Tab-separated table of C-alpha atoms in Angstrom:
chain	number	residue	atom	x	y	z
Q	556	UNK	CA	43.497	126.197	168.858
Q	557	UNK	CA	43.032	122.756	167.636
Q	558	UNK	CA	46.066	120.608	167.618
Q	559	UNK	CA	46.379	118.701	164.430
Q	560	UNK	CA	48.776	115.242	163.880
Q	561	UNK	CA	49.845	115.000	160.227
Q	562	UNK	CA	51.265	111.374	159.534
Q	563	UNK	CA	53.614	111.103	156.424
Q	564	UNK	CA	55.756	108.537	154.614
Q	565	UNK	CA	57.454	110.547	151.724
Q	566	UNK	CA	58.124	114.254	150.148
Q	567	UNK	CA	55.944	115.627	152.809
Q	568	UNK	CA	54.211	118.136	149.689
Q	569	UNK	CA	51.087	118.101	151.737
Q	570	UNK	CA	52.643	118.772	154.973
Q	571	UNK	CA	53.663	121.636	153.290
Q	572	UNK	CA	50.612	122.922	151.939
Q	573	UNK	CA	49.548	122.669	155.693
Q	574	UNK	CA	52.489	124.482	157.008
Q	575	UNK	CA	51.810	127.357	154.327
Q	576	UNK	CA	48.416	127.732	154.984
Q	577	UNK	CA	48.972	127.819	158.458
Q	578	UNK	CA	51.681	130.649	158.291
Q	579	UNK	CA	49.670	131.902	155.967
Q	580	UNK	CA	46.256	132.611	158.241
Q	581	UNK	CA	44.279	130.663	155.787
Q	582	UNK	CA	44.236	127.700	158.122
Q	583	UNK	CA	43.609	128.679	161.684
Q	584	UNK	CA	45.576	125.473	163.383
Q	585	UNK	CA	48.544	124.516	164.826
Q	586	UNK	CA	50.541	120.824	164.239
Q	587	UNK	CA	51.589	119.338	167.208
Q	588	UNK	CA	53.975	116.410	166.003
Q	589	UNK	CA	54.738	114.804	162.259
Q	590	UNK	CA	54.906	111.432	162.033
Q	591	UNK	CA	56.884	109.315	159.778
Q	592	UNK	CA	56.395	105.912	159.076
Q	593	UNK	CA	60.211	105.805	157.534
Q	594	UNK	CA	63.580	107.658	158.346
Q	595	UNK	CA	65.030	109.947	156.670
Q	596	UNK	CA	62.381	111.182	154.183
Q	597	UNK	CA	61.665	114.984	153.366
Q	598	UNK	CA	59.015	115.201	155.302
Q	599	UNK	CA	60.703	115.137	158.254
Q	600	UNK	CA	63.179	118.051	156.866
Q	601	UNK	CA	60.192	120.046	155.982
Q	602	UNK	CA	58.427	119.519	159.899
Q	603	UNK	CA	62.159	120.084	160.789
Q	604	UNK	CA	62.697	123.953	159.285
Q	605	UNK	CA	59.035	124.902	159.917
Q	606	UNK	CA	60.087	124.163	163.871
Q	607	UNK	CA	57.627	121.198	164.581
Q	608	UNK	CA	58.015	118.105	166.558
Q	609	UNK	CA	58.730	115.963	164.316
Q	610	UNK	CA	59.111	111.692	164.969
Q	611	UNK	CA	59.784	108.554	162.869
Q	612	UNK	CA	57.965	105.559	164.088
Q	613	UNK	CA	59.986	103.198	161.679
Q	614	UNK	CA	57.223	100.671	160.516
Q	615	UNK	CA	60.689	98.173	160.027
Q	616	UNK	CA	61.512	98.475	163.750
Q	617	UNK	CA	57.564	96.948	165.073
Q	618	UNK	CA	57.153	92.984	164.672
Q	619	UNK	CA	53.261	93.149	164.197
Q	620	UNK	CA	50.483	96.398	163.037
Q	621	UNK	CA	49.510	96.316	166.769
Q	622	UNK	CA	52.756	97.529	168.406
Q	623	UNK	CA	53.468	100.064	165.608
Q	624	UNK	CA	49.935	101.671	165.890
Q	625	UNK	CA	50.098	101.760	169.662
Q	626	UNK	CA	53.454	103.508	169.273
Q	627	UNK	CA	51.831	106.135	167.283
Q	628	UNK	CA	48.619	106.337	169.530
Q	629	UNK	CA	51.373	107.490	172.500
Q	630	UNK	CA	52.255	110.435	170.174
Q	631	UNK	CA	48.610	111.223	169.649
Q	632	UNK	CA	47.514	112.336	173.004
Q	633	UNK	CA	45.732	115.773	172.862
Q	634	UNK	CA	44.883	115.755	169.216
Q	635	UNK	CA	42.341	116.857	167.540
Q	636	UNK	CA	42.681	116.170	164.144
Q	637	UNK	CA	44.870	113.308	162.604
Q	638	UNK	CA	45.770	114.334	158.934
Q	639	UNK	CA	47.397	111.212	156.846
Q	640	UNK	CA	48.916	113.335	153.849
Q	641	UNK	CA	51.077	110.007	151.804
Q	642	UNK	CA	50.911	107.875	154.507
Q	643	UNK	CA	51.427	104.775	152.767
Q	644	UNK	CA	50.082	102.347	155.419
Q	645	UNK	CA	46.948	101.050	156.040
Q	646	UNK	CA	45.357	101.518	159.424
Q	647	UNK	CA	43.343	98.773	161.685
Q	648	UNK	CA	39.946	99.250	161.991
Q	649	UNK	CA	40.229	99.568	165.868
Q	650	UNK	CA	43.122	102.475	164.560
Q	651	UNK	CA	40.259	104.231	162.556
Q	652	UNK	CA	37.162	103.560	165.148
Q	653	UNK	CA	39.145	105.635	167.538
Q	654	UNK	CA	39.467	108.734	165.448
Q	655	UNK	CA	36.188	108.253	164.254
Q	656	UNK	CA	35.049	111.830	162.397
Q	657	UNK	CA	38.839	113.161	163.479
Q	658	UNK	CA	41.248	111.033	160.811
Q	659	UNK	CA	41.162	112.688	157.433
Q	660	UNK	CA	43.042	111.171	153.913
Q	661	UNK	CA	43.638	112.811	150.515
Q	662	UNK	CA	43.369	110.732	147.389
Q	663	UNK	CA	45.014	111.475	144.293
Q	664	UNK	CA	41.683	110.476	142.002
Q	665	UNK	CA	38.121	111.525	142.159
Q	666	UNK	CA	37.085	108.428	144.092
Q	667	UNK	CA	35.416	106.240	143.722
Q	668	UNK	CA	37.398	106.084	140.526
Q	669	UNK	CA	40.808	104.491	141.504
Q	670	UNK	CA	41.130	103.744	144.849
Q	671	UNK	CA	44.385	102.088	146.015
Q	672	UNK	CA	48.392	102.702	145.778
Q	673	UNK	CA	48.227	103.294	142.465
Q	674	UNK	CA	45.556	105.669	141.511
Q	675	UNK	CA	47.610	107.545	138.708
Q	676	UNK	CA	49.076	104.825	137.257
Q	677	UNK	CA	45.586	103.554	137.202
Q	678	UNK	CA	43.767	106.512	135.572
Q	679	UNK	CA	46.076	106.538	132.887
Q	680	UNK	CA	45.460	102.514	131.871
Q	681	UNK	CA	42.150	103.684	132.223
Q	682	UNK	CA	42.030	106.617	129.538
Q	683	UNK	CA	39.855	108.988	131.232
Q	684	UNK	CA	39.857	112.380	129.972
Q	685	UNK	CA	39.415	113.669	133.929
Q	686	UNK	CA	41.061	112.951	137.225
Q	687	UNK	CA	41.581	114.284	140.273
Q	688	UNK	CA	41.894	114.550	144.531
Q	689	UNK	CA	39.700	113.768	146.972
Q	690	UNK	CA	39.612	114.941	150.795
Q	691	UNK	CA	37.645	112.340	152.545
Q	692	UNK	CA	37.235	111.184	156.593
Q	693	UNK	CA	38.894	107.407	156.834
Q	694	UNK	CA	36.538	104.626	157.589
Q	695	UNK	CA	37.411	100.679	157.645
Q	696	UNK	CA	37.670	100.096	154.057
Q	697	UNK	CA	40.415	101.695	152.069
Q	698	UNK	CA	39.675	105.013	150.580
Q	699	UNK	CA	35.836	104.432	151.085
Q	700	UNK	CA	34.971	107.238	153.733
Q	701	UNK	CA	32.768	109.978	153.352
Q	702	UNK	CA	33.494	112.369	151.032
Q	703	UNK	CA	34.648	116.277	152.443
Q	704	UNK	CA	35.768	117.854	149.245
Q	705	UNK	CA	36.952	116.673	145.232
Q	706	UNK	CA	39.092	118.981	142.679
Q	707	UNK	CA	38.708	117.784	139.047
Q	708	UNK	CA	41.703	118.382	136.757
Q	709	UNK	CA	42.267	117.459	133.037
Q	710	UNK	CA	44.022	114.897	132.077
Q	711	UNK	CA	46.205	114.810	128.762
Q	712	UNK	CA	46.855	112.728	125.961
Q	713	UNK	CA	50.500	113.026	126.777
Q	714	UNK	CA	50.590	112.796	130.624
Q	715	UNK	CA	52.615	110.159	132.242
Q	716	UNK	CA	52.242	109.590	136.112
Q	717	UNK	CA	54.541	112.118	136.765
Q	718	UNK	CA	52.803	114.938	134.907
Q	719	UNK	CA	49.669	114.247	136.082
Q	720	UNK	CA	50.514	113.435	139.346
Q	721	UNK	CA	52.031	117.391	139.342
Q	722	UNK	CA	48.762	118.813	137.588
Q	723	UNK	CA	46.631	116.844	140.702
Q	724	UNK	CA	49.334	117.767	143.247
Q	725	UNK	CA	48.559	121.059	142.811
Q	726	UNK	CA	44.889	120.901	143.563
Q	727	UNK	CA	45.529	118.768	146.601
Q	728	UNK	CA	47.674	121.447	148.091
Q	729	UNK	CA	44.596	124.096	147.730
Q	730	UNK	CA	41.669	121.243	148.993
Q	731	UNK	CA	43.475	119.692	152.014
Q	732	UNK	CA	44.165	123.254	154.118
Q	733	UNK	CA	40.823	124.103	153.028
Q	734	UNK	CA	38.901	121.066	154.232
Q	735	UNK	CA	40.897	121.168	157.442
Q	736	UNK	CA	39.860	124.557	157.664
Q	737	UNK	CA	36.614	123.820	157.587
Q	738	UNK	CA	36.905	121.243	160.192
Q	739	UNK	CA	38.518	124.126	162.114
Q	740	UNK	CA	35.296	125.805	161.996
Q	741	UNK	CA	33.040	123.291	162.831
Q	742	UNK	CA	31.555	123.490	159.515
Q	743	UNK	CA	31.533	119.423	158.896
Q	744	UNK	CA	28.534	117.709	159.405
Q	745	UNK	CA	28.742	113.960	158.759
Q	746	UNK	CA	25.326	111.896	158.096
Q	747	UNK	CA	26.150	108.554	156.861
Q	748	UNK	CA	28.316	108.447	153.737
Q	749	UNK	CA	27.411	112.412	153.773
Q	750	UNK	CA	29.830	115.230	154.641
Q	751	UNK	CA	27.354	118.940	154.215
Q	752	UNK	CA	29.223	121.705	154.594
Q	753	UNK	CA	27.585	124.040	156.744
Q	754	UNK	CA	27.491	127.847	155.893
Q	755	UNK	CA	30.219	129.547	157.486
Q	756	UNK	CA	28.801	131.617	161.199
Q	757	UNK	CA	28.022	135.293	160.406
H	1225	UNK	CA	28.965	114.611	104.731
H	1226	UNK	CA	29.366	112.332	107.412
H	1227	UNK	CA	25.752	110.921	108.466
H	1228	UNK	CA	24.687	110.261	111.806
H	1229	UNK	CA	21.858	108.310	112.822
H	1230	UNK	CA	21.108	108.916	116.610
H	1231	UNK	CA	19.008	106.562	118.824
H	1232	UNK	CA	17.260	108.090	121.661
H	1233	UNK	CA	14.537	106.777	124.336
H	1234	UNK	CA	13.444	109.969	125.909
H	1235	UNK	CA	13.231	113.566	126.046
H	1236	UNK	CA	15.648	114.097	123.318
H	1237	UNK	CA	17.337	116.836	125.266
H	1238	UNK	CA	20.947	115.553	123.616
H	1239	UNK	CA	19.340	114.719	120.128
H	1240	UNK	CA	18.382	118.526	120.455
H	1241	UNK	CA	21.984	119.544	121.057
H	1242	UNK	CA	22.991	117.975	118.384
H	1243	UNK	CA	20.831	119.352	116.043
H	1244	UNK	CA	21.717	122.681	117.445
H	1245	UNK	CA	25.170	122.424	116.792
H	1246	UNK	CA	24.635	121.175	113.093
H	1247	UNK	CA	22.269	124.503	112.527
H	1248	UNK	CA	25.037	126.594	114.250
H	1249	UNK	CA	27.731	125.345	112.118
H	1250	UNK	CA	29.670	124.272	115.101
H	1251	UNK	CA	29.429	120.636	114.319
H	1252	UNK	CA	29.538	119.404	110.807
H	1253	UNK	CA	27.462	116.699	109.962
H	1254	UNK	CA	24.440	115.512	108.770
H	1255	UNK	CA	21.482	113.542	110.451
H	1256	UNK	CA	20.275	111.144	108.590
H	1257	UNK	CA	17.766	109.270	110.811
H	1258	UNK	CA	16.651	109.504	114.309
H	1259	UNK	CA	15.295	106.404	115.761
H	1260	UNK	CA	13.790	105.973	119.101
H	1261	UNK	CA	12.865	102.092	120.779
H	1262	UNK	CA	9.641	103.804	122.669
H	1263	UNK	CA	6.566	105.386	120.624
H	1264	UNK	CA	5.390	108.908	121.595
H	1265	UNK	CA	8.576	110.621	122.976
H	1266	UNK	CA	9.861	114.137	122.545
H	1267	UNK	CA	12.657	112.844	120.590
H	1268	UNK	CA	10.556	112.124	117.733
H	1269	UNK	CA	8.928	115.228	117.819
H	1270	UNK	CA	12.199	117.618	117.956
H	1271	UNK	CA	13.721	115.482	115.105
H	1272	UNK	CA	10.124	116.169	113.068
H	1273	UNK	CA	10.214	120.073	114.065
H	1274	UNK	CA	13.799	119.886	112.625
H	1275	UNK	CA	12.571	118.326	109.396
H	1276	UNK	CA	14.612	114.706	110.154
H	1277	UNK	CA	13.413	111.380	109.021
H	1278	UNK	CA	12.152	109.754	112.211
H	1279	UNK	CA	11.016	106.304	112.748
H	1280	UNK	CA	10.516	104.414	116.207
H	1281	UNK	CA	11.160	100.996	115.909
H	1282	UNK	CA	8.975	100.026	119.142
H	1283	UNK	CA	11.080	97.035	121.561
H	1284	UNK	CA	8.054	96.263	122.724
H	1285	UNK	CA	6.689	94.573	119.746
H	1286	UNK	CA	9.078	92.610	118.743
H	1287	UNK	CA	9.972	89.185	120.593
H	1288	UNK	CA	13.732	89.328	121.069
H	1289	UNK	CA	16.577	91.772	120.532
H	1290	UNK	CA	18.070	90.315	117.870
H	1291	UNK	CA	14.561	90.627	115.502
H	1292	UNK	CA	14.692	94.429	117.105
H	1293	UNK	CA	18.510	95.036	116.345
H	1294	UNK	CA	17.959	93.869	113.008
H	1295	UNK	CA	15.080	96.664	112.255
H	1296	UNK	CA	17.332	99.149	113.698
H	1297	UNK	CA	20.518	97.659	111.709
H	1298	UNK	CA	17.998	97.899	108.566
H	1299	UNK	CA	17.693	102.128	108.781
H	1300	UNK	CA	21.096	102.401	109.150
H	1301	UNK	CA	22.544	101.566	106.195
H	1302	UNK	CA	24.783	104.592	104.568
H	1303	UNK	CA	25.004	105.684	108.472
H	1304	UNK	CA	28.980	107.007	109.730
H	1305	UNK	CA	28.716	107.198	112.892
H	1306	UNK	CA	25.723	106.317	115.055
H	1307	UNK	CA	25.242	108.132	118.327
H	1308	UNK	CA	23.004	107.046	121.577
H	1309	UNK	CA	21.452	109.614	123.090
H	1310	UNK	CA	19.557	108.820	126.243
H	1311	UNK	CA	18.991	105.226	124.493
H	1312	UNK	CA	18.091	102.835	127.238
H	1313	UNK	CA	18.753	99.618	125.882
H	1314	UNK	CA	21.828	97.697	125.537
H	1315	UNK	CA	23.258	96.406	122.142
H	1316	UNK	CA	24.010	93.134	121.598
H	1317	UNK	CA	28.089	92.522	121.310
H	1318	UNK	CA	27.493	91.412	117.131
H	1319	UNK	CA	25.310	95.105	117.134
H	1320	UNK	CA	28.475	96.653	118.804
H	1321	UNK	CA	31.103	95.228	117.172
H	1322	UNK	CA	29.891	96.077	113.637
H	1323	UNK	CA	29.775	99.869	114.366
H	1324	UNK	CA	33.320	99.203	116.439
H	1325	UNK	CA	35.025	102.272	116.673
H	1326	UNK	CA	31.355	104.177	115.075
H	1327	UNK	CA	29.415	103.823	117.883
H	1328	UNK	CA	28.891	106.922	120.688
H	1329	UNK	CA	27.063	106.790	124.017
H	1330	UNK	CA	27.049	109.114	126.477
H	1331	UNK	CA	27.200	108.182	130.325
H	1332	UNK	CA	25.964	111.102	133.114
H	1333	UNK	CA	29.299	110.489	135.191
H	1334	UNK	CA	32.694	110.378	135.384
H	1335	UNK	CA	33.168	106.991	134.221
H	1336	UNK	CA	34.333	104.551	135.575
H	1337	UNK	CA	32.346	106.151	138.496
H	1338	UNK	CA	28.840	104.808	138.466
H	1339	UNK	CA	28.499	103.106	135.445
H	1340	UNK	CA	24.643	101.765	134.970
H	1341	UNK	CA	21.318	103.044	134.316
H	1342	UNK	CA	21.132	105.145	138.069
H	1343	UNK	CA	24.535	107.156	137.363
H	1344	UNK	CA	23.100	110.791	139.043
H	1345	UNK	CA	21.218	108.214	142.052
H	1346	UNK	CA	24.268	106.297	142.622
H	1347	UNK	CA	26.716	109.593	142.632
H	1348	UNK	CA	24.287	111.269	145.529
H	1349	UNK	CA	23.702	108.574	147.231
H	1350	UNK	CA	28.048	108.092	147.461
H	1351	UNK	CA	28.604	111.473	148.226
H	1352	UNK	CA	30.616	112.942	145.644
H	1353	UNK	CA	31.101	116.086	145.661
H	1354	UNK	CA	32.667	115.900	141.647
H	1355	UNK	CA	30.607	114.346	139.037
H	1356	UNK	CA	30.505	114.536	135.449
H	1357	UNK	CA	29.690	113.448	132.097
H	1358	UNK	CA	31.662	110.925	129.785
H	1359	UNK	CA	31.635	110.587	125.765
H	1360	UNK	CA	32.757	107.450	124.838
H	1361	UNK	CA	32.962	104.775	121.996
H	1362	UNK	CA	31.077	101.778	123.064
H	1363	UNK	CA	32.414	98.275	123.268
H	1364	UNK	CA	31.340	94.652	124.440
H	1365	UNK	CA	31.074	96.367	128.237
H	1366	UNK	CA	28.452	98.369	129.924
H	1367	UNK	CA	29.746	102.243	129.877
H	1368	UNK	CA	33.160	100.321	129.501
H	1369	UNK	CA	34.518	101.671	125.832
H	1370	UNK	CA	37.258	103.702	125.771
H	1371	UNK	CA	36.717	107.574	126.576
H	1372	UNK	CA	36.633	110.337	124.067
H	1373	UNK	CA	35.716	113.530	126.002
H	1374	UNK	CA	34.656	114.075	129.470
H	1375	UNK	CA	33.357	117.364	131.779
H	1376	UNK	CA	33.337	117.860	135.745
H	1377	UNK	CA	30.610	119.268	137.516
H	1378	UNK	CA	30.124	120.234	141.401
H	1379	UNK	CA	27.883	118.133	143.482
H	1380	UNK	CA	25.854	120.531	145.863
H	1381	UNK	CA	24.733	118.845	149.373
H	1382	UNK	CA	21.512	120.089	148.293
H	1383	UNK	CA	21.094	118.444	144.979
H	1384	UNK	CA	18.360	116.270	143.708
H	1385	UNK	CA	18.460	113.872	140.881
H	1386	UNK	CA	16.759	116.510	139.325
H	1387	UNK	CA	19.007	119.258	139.696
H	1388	UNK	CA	22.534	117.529	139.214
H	1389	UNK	CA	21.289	115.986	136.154
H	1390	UNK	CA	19.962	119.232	135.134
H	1391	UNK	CA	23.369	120.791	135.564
H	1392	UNK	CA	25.273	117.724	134.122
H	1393	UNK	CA	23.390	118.199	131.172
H	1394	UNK	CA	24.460	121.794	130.490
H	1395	UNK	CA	27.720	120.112	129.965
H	1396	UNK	CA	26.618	116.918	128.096
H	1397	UNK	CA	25.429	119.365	125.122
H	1398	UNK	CA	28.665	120.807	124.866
H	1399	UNK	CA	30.841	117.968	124.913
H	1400	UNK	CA	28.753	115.525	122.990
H	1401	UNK	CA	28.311	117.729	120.049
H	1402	UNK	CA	32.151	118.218	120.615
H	1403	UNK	CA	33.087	114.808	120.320
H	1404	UNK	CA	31.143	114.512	117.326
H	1405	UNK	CA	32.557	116.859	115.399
H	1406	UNK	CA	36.204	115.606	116.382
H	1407	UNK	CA	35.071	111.902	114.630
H	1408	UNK	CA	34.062	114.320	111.209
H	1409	UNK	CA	37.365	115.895	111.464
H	1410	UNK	CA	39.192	112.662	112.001
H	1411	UNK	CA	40.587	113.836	114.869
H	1412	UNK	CA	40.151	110.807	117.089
H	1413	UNK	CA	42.668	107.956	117.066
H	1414	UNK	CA	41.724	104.599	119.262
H	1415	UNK	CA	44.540	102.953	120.902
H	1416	UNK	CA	43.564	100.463	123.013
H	1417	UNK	CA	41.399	101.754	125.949
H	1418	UNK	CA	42.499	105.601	124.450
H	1419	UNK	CA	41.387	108.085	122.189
H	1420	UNK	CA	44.049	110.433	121.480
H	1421	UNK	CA	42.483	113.569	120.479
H	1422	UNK	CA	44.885	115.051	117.163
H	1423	UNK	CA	45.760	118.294	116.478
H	1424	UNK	CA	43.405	120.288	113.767
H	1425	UNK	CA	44.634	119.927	110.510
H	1426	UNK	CA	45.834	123.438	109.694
């Protein structure tokens, strides 16, 4: 069974999505540990009632990236697949070379539109009539890697971050499981800035 | 009748939707002109089988843009709304700003994805697996102006330049026509960077 890590620093709605699939059968994996980069957030509750280890590694408690990321390395042992879902941090590149083809993000935009902190918030100065959430493997530069899956969703005249951060929200929670899923099955074939999805074995 | 002269450079393919949706009584408008900046092209002939006055006004032959702007500026007098359609050259800022807020281009992606005369290149060559087509008003920018209508599309790992423009263009001849008929109805309100779309009149 492969052991996934899912890394989290707020509600924990994508941890969720994981944990459903996952009881659900849809997602053939198991979570080994959830990681929190802060105390007390929901996703910690969520890890909590679904009966999984569950850790903060308060970011506030390290002096320096180095110390932090090691701490979190020590909690990695034996995993396969290390799923940031709202991890608000940004990894070192000696962080990401290690989990090279194993570290997975989702983006709230279709990237490359809107990368960064602020994606909604972003789309909306923008005007764009479209938006949406991108599944992608984590390289050096900040939501750059390749590309595993996208969801497009509409965006309305009246939307503020909050309502279109729900409408994309929604589409996250059906493209994560799915793309880990796929991972699962050994269906992810990664050739430069490529991800083909293989067909599924008969 | 609102009167649209469209400028094209190519195959026409848009130009032909267009005139479609005029014939189908979908979009409610008239053409006035068509003018293309290249001699010879199936735009020309498509506005001719559809009984359009149709001129090309050849870049080639004349020394700078502004002597060619001003030949194009010349046939458009009593012109609404003037639409590009596959026109490949860029408009001067004084062109742009005196059709501000009457000027349409359409762009073969999800702006501000791959802006630029390689949009379906660029898009395969990132690895997207969501990519699109944008209406938009043009401004002072380069597929900058703010966004009137946009469609998503799926990005196969198979796909040529051929065959995601080919399906990107299913969509651009349903939302261009769209957008156009929104402008007749006076449904489109610039604010800024956005176009709120207004309700119908009833």
């Amino acid at each position: 069974m492969i052991k996934l890590a899912v890394l989290c620093s707020g509600r924990g709605t994508d941890l969720q999505s994981i944990i459903d699939a996952i009881k659900a059968g849809t997602l053939q994996a198991e979570i080994s540990i959830v990681i929190t980069d802060k105390p007390n957030v929901k996703a910690l509750e969520r890890a909590e009632i679904a009966g999984i280890k569950n850790i903060c590694i308060d970011r506030k408690t390290f002096d320096n990236r180095a110390d932090f990321e090691a701490e979190i390395l020590k909690n990695l042992a034996g995993v396969d697949l290390v799923i940031l879902a709202g991890f608000m941090r940004i990894l070192s590149p000696e962080f990401v070379k290690h989990f090279t083809g194993r570290l997975m993000n989702i983006h709230p935009s279709l990237l490359p539109s809107f990368k960064g902190a602020h994606a909604h918030r972003d789309a909306l100065a923008y005007g764009v009539k479209v938006s949406g959430c991108t599944v992608h493997f984590v390289d050096e530069g900040t939501d750059s890697g390749p590309i595993i899956l996208q969801a497009a969703v509409e965006v309305k005249d009246d939307d503020t971050e909050e309502t279109l951060s729900a409408r994309i929200l929604e589409q996250e929670h059906i493209i994560y499981p799915k793309a880990i899923q796929l991972f699962v099955e050994g269906r992810l074939k990664i050739e430069g800035r490529h991800v083909k999805i293989l067909e599924a074995a008969k």
